[in-house]
Tab-separated table of C-alpha atoms and ligand atoms in Angstrom:
chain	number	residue	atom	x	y	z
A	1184	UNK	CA	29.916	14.575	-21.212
A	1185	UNK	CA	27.301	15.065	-18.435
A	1186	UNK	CA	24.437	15.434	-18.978
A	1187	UNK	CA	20.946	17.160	-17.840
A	1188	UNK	CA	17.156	16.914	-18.032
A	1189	UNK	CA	15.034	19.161	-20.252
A	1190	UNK	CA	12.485	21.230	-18.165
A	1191	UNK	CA	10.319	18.492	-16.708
A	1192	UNK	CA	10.730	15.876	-19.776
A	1193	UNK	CA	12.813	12.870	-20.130
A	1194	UNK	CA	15.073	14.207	-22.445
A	1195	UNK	CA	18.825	14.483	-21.810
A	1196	UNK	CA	21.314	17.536	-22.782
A	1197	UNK	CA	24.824	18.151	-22.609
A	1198	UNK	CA	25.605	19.943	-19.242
A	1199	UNK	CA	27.345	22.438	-21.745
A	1200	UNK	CA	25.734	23.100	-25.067
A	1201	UNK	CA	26.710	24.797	-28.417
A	1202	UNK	CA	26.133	28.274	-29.166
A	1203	UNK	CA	26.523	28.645	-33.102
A	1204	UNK	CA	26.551	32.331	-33.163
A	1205	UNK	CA	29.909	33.596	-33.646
A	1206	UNK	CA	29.945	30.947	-36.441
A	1207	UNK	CA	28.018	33.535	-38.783
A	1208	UNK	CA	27.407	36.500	-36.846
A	1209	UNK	CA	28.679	39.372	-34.064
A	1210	UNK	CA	32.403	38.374	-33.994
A	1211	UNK	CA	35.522	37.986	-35.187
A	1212	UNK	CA	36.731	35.569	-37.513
A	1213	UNK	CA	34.124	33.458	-39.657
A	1214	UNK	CA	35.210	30.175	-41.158
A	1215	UNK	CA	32.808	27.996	-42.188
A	1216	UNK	CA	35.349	25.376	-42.557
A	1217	UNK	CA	36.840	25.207	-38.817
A	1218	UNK	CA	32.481	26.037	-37.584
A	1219	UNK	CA	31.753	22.688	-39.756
A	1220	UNK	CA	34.746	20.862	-38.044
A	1221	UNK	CA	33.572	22.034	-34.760
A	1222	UNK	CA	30.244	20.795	-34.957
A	1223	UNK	CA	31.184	17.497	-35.922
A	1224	UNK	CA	33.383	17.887	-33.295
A	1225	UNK	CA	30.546	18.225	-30.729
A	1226	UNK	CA	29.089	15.415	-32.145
A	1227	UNK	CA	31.840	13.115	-30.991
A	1228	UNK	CA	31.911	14.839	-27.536
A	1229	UNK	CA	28.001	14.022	-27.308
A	1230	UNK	CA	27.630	18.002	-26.892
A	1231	UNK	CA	23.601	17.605	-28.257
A	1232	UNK	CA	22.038	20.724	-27.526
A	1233	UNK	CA	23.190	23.322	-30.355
A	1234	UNK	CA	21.720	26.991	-30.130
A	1235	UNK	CA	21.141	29.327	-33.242
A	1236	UNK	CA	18.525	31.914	-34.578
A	1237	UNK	CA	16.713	33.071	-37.960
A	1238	UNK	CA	19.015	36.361	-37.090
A	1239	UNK	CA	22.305	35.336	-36.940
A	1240	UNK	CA	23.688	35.951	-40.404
A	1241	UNK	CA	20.132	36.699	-41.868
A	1242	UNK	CA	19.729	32.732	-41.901
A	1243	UNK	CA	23.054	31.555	-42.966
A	1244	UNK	CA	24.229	30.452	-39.265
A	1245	UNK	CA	20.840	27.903	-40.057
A	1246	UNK	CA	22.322	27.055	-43.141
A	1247	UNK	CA	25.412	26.239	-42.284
A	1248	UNK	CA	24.006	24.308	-39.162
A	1249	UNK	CA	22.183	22.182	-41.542
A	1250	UNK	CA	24.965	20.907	-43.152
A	1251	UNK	CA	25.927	18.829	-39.990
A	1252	UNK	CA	22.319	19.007	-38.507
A	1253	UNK	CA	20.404	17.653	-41.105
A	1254	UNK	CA	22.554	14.151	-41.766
A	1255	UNK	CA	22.676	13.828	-38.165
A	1256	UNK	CA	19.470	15.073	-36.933
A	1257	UNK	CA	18.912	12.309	-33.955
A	1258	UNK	CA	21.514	13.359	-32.450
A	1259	UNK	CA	20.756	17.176	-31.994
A	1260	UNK	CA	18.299	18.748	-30.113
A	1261	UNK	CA	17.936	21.883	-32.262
A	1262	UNK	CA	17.120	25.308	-30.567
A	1263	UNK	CA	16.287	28.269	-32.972
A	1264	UNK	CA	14.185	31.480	-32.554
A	1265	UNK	CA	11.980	34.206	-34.126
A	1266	UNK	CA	11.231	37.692	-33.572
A	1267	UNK	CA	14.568	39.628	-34.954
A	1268	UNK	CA	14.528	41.184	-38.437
A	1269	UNK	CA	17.623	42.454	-38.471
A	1270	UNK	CA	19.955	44.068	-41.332
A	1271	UNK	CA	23.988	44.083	-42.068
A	1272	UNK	CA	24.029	46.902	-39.871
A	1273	UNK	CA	22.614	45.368	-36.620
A	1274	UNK	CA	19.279	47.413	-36.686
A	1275	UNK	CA	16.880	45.006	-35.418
A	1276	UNK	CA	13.348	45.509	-35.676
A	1277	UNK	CA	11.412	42.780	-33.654
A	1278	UNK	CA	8.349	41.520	-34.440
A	1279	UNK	CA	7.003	38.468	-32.426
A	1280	UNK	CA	3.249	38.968	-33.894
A	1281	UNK	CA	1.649	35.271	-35.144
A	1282	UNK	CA	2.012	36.840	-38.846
A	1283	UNK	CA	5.141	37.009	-38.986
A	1284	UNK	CA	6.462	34.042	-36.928
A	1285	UNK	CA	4.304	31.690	-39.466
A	1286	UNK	CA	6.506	32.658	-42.134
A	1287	UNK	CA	9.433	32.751	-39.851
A	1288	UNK	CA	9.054	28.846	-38.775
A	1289	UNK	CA	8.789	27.886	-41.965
A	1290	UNK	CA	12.050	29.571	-43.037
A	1291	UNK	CA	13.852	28.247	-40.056
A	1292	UNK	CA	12.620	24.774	-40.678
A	1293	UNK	CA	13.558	25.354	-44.713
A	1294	UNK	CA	16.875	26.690	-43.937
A	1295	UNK	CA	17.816	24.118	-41.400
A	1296	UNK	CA	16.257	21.374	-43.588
A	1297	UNK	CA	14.624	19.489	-40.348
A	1298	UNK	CA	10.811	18.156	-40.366
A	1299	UNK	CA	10.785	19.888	-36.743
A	1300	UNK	CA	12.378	22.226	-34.346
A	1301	UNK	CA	13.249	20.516	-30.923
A	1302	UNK	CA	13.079	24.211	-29.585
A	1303	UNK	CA	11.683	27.434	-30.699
A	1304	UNK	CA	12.333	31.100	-28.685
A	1305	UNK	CA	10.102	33.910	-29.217
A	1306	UNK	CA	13.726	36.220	-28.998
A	1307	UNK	CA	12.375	39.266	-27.082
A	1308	UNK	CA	9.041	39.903	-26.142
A	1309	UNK	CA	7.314	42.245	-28.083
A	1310	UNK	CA	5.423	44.960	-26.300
A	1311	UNK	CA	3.472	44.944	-29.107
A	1312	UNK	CA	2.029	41.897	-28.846
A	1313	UNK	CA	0.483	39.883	-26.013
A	1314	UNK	CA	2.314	37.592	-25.030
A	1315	UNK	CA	-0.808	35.329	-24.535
A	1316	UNK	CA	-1.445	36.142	-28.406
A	1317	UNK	CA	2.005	34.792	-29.272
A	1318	UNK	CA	2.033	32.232	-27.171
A	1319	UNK	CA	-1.469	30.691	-28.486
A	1320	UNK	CA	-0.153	30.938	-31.794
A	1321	UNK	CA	3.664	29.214	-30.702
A	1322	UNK	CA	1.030	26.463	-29.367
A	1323	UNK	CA	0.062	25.716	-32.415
A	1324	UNK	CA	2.946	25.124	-33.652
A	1325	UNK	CA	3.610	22.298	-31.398
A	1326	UNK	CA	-0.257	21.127	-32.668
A	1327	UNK	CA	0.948	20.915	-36.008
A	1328	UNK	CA	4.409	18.929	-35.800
A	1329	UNK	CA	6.557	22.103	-36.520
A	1330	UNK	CA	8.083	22.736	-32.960
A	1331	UNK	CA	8.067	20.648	-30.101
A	1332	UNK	CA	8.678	22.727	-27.274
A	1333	UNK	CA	8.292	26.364	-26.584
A	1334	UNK	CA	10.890	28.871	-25.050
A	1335	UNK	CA	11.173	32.647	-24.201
A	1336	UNK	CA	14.158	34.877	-24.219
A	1337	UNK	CA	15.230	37.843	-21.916
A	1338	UNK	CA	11.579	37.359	-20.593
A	1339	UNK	CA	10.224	38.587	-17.658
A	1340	UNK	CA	8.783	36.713	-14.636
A	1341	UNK	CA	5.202	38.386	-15.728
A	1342	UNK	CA	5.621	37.477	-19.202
A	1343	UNK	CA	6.577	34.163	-17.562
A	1344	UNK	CA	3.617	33.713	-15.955
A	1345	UNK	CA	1.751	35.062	-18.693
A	1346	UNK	CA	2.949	32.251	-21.494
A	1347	UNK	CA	2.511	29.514	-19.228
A	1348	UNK	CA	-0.942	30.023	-18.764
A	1349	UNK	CA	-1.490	29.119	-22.319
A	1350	UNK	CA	1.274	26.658	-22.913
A	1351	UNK	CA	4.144	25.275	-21.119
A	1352	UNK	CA	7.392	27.330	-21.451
A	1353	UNK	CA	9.917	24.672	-21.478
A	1354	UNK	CA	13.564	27.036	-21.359
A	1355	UNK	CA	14.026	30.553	-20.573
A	1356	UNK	CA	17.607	32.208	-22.346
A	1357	UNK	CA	18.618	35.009	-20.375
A	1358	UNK	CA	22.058	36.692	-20.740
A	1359	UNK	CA	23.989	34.860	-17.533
A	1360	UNK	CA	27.587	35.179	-17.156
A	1361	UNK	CA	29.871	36.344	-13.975
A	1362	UNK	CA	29.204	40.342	-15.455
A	1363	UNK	CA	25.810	39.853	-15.759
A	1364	UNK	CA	23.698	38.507	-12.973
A	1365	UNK	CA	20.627	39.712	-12.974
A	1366	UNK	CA	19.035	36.686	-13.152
A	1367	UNK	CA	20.343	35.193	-9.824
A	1368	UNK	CA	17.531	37.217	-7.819
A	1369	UNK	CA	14.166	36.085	-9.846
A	1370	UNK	CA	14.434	34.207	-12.436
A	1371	UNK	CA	16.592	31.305	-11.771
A	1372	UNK	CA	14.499	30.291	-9.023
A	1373	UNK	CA	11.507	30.745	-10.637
A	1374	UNK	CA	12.363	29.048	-13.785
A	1375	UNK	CA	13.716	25.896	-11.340
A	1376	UNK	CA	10.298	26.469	-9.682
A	1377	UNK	CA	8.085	26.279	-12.760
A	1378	UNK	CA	10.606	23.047	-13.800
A	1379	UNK	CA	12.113	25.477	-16.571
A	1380	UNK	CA	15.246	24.713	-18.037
A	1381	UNK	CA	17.750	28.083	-17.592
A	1382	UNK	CA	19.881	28.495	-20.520
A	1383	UNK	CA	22.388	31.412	-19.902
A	1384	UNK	CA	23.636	33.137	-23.444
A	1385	UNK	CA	27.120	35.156	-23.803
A	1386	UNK	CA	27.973	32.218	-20.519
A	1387	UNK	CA	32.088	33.461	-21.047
A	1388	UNK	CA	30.560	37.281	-20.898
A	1389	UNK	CA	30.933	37.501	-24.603
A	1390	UNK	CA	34.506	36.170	-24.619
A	1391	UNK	CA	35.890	38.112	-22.029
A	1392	UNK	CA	36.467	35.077	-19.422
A	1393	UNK	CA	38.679	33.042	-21.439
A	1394	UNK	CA	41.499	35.635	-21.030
A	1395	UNK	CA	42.013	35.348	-24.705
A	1396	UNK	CA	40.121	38.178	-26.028
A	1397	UNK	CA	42.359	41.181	-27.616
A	1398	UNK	CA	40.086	44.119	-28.692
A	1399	UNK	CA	42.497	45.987	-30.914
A	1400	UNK	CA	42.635	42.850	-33.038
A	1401	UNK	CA	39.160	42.531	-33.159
A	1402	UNK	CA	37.321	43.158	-36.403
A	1403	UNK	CA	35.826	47.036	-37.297
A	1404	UNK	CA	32.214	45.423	-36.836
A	1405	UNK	CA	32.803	43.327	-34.553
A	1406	UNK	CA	29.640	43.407	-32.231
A	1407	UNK	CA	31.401	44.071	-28.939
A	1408	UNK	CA	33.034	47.264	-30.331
A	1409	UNK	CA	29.722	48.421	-30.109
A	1410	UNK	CA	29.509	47.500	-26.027
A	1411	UNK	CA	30.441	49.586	-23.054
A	1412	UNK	CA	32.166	46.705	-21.280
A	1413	UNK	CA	34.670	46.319	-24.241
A	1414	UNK	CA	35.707	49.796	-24.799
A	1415	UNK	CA	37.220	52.706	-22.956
A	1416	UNK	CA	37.534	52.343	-19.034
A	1417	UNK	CA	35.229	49.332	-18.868
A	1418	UNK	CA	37.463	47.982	-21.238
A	1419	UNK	CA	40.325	48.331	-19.000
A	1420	UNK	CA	38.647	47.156	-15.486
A	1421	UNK	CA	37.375	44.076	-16.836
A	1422	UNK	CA	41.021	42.653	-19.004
A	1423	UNK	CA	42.174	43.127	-15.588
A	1424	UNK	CA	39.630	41.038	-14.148
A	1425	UNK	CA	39.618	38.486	-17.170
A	1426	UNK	CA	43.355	38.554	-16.297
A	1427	UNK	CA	43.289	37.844	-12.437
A	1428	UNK	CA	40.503	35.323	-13.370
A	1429	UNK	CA	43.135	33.461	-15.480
A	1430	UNK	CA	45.312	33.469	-12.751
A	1431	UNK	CA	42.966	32.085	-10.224
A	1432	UNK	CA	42.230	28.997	-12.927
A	1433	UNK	CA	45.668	28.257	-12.728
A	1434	UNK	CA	45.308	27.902	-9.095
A	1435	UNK	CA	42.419	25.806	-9.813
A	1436	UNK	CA	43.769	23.236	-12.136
A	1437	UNK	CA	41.492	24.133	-15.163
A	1438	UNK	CA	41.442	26.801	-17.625
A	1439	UNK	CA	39.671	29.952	-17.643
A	1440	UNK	CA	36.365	29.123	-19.265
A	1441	UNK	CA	36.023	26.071	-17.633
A	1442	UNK	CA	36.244	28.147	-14.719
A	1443	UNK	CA	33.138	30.214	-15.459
A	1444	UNK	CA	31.271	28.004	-16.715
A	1445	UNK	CA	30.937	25.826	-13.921
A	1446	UNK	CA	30.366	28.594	-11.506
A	1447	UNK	CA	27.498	28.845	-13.882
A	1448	UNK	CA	26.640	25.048	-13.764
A	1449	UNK	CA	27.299	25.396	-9.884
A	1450	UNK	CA	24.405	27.593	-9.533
A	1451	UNK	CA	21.513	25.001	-10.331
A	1452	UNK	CA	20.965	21.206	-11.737
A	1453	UNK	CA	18.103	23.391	-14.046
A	1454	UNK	CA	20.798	25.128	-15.847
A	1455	UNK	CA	22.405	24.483	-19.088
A	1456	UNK	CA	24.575	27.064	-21.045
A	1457	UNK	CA	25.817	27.220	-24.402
A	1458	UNK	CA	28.973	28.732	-24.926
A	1459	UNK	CA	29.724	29.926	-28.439
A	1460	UNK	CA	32.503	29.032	-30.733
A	1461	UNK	CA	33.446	28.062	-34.001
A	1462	UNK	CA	36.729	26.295	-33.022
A	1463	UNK	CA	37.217	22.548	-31.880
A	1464	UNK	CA	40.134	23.495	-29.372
A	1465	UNK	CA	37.466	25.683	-27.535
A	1466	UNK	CA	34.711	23.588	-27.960
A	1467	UNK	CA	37.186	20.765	-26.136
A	1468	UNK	CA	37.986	23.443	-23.770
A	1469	UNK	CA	34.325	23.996	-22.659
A	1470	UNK	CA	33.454	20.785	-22.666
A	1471	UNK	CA	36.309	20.023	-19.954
A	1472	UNK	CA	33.782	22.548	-17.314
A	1473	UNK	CA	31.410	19.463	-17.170
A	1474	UNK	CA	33.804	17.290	-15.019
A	1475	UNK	CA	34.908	20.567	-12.851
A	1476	UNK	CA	34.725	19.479	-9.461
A	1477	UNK	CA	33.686	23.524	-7.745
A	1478	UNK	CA	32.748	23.640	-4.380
A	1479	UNK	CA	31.379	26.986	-2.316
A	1480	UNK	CA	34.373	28.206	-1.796
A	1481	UNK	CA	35.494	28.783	-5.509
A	1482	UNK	CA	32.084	31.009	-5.631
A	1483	UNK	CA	33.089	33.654	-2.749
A	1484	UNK	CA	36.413	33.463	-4.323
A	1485	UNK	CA	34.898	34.846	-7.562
A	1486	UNK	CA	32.842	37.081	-5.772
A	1487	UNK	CA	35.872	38.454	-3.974
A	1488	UNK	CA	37.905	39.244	-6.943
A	1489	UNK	CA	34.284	40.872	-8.039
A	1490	UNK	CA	34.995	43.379	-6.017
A	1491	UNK	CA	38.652	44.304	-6.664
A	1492	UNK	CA	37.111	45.458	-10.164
A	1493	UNK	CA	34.179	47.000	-9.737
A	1494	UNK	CA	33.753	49.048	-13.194
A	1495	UNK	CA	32.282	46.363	-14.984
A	1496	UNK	CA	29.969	48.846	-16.932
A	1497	UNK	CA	26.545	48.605	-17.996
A	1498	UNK	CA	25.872	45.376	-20.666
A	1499	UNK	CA	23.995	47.667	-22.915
A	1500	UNK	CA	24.877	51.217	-24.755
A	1501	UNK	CA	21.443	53.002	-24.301
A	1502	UNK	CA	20.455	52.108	-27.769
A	1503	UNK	CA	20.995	48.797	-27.904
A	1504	UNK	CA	19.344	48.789	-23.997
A	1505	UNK	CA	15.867	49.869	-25.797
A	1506	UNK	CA	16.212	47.171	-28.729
A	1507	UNK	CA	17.626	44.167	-26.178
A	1508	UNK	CA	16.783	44.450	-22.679
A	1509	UNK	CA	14.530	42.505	-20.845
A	1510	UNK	CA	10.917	42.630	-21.152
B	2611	NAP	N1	19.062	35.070	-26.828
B	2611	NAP	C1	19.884	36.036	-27.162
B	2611	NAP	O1	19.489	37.198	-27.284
B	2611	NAP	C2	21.337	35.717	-27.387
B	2611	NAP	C3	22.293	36.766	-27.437
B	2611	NAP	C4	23.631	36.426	-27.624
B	2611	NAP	C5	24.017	35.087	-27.756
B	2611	NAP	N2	23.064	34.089	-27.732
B	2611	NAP	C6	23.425	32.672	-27.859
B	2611	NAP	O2	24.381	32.346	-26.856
B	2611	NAP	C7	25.534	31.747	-27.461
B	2611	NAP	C8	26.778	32.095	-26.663
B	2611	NAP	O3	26.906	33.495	-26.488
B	2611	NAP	P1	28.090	34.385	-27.109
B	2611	NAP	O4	28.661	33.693	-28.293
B	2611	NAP	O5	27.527	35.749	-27.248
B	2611	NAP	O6	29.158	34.536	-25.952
B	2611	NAP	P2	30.132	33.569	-25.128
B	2611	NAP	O7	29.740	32.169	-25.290
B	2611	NAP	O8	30.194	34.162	-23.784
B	2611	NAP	O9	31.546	33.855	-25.834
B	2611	NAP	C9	31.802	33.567	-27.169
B	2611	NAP	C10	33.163	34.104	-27.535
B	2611	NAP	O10	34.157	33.460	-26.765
B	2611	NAP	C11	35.082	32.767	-27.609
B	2611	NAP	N3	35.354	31.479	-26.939
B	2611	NAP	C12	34.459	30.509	-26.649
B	2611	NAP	N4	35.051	29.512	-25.953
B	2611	NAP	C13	36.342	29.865	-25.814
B	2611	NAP	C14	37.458	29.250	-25.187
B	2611	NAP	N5	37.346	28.091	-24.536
B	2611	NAP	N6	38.667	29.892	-25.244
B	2611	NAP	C15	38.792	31.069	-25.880
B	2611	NAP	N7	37.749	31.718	-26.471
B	2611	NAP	C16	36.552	31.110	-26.453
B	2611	NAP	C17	34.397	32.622	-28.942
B	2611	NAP	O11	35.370	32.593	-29.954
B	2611	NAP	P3	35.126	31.990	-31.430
B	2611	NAP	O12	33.709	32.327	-31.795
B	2611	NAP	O13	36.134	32.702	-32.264
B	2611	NAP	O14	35.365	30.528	-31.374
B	2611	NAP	C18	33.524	33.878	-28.981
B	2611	NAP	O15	34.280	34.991	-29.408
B	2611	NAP	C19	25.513	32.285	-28.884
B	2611	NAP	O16	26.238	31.462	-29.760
B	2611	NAP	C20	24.042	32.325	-29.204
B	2611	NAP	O17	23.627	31.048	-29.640
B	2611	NAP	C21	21.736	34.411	-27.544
């Protein structure tokens, strides 16, 4: 594994980390068993940085992260975050005030069974709250041993700027993927400006990039279902581009993921993303996009074959937009 510095600190993670999601939550297919395996798995690869949340499962993903976490905890650099109440149904209702993150952290740090949190993410910013008010009370945190570094996610470059006036923000977790790119314009460069670590979520665009994603087979609740980029003519434009994709790894020696995740790791030393599984053979997969060699060329080849499939759709249903998009 390669590996790369933590915002400005000393510390080293895996050029591709673990996103534990889809071991409890969103998708298709939950098996503790094979999620269990596959972070034990990691272990062995030296795959260190593992990425979870309070919501995910209500607090079972941190439960069942514990079980490997906890007996091995010097070897993990733990990531979780607040903000998300959310029910069976995916209504979230977020809520980033100091109240209710107290008794957040010390769920997270119960469920996970860990003294501290290497990393904690406000999840959304909450226009509710300021975000110097929810920063100052993330600082203290840090002040009293329960979280040693501070993130944001989907932030904006104000609420940025904002934080960081009352404590360093040490990663910023936007959605970054070949779909989504939004961040390419502002907030990668500021983020390797400020010495923020860029962690892109949903790096494989939720699946779709590893050319193995069939969407009749997927489960009724499956999260995607819900998407506009998995269903009706979206749906169709972008197989076809997961499919052309495939055929261009071929042409590239490597596999699909592997593929987009080093166009991701391509696009700055500051950047580390955490594709999700909960299966060893695509944990191995991923890991493979750290010894990628991908030169210019590969990235105007991607953006070419952007172009032959243009109806990507929007990442958001309105709804969801409201609940999810940046802030
Ligand atoms: N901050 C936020 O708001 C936010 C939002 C979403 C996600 N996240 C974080 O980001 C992480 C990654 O995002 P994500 O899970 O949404 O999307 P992703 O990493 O783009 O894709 C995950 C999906 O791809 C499948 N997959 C992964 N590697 C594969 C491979 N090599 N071959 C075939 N299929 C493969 C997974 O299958 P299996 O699961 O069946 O193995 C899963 O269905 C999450 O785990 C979570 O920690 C954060």
């Amino acid at each position: 594994m390669k590996f790369r510095s933590f915002g400005n600190t000393d510390i080293k993670l895996s050029a591709i980390g673990l996103g534990c999601m889809s071991m409890s939550h969103a998708y298709t297919g939950r098996d503790d068993t094979e999620a269990i395996a596959t972070m034990h798995r990691a272990l062995d690869l030296g795959i260190n940085f593992w990425d979870t949340a309070d919501m995910y499962g209500n607090g079972e993903n941190e439960i069942l992260i514990s079980k490997v976490l906890a007996p091995n905890r010097d070897k993990v650099f733990i990531a979780t975050k607040f903000g998300f109440k959310a029910d069976k149904d995916y209504n979230f209702i977020l809520d980033a005030s100091p109240a209710y993150m107290k008794r957040a952290v010390e769920d997270s740090l119960r469920r996970l069974k860990i003294e501290t949190i290497d990393l904690y993410y406000a999840h959304r910013i909450d226009p509710k709250v300021p975000v110097e008010e929810m920063t100052g009370a993330m600082s203290e945190l840090v002040t009293q041993g329960k979280v040693r570094y501070l993130g944001l996610s989907e932030a904006s470059a104000g609420s940025i700027r904002k934080a960081s006036s009352v404590h360093p923000v040490s990663a910023l977790q936007n959605e970054y993927s070949i779909l989504t790119r939004d961040s390419e314009k502002e907030m990668i460069p500021l983020c390797k400006e400020l010495n923020i670590s860029f962690i892109p979520f949903s790096p494989l665009s939720r699946g779709l990039f590893t050319n193995t994603l069939d969407m009749e087979k997927v489960d009724e609740n499956d999260f995607r279902k819900q998407l506009p980029r998995f269903t009706g003519v979206h749906w169709k434009n972008n197989q076809n581009l997961a499919r052309a994709f495939a055929e261009m790894a071929v042409e590239k020696h490597c596999t699909p993921a592997q593929l987009a995740l080093a166009w991701i790791l391509a696009h700055g030393d500051h950047i580390i993303p955490i594709p999700g599984t909960k299966h060893r053979k695509y944990l191995e997969d991923n890991a493979g996009a750290a010894d990628i060699t991908f030169t210019p060329a590969d990235i105007t080849d991607i953006d070419d074959l952007l172009k032959r499939f243009p109806d990507i759709g929007p990442r958001y249903t309105e709804k969801f937009a409201k609940q999810l998009d940046n802030s």
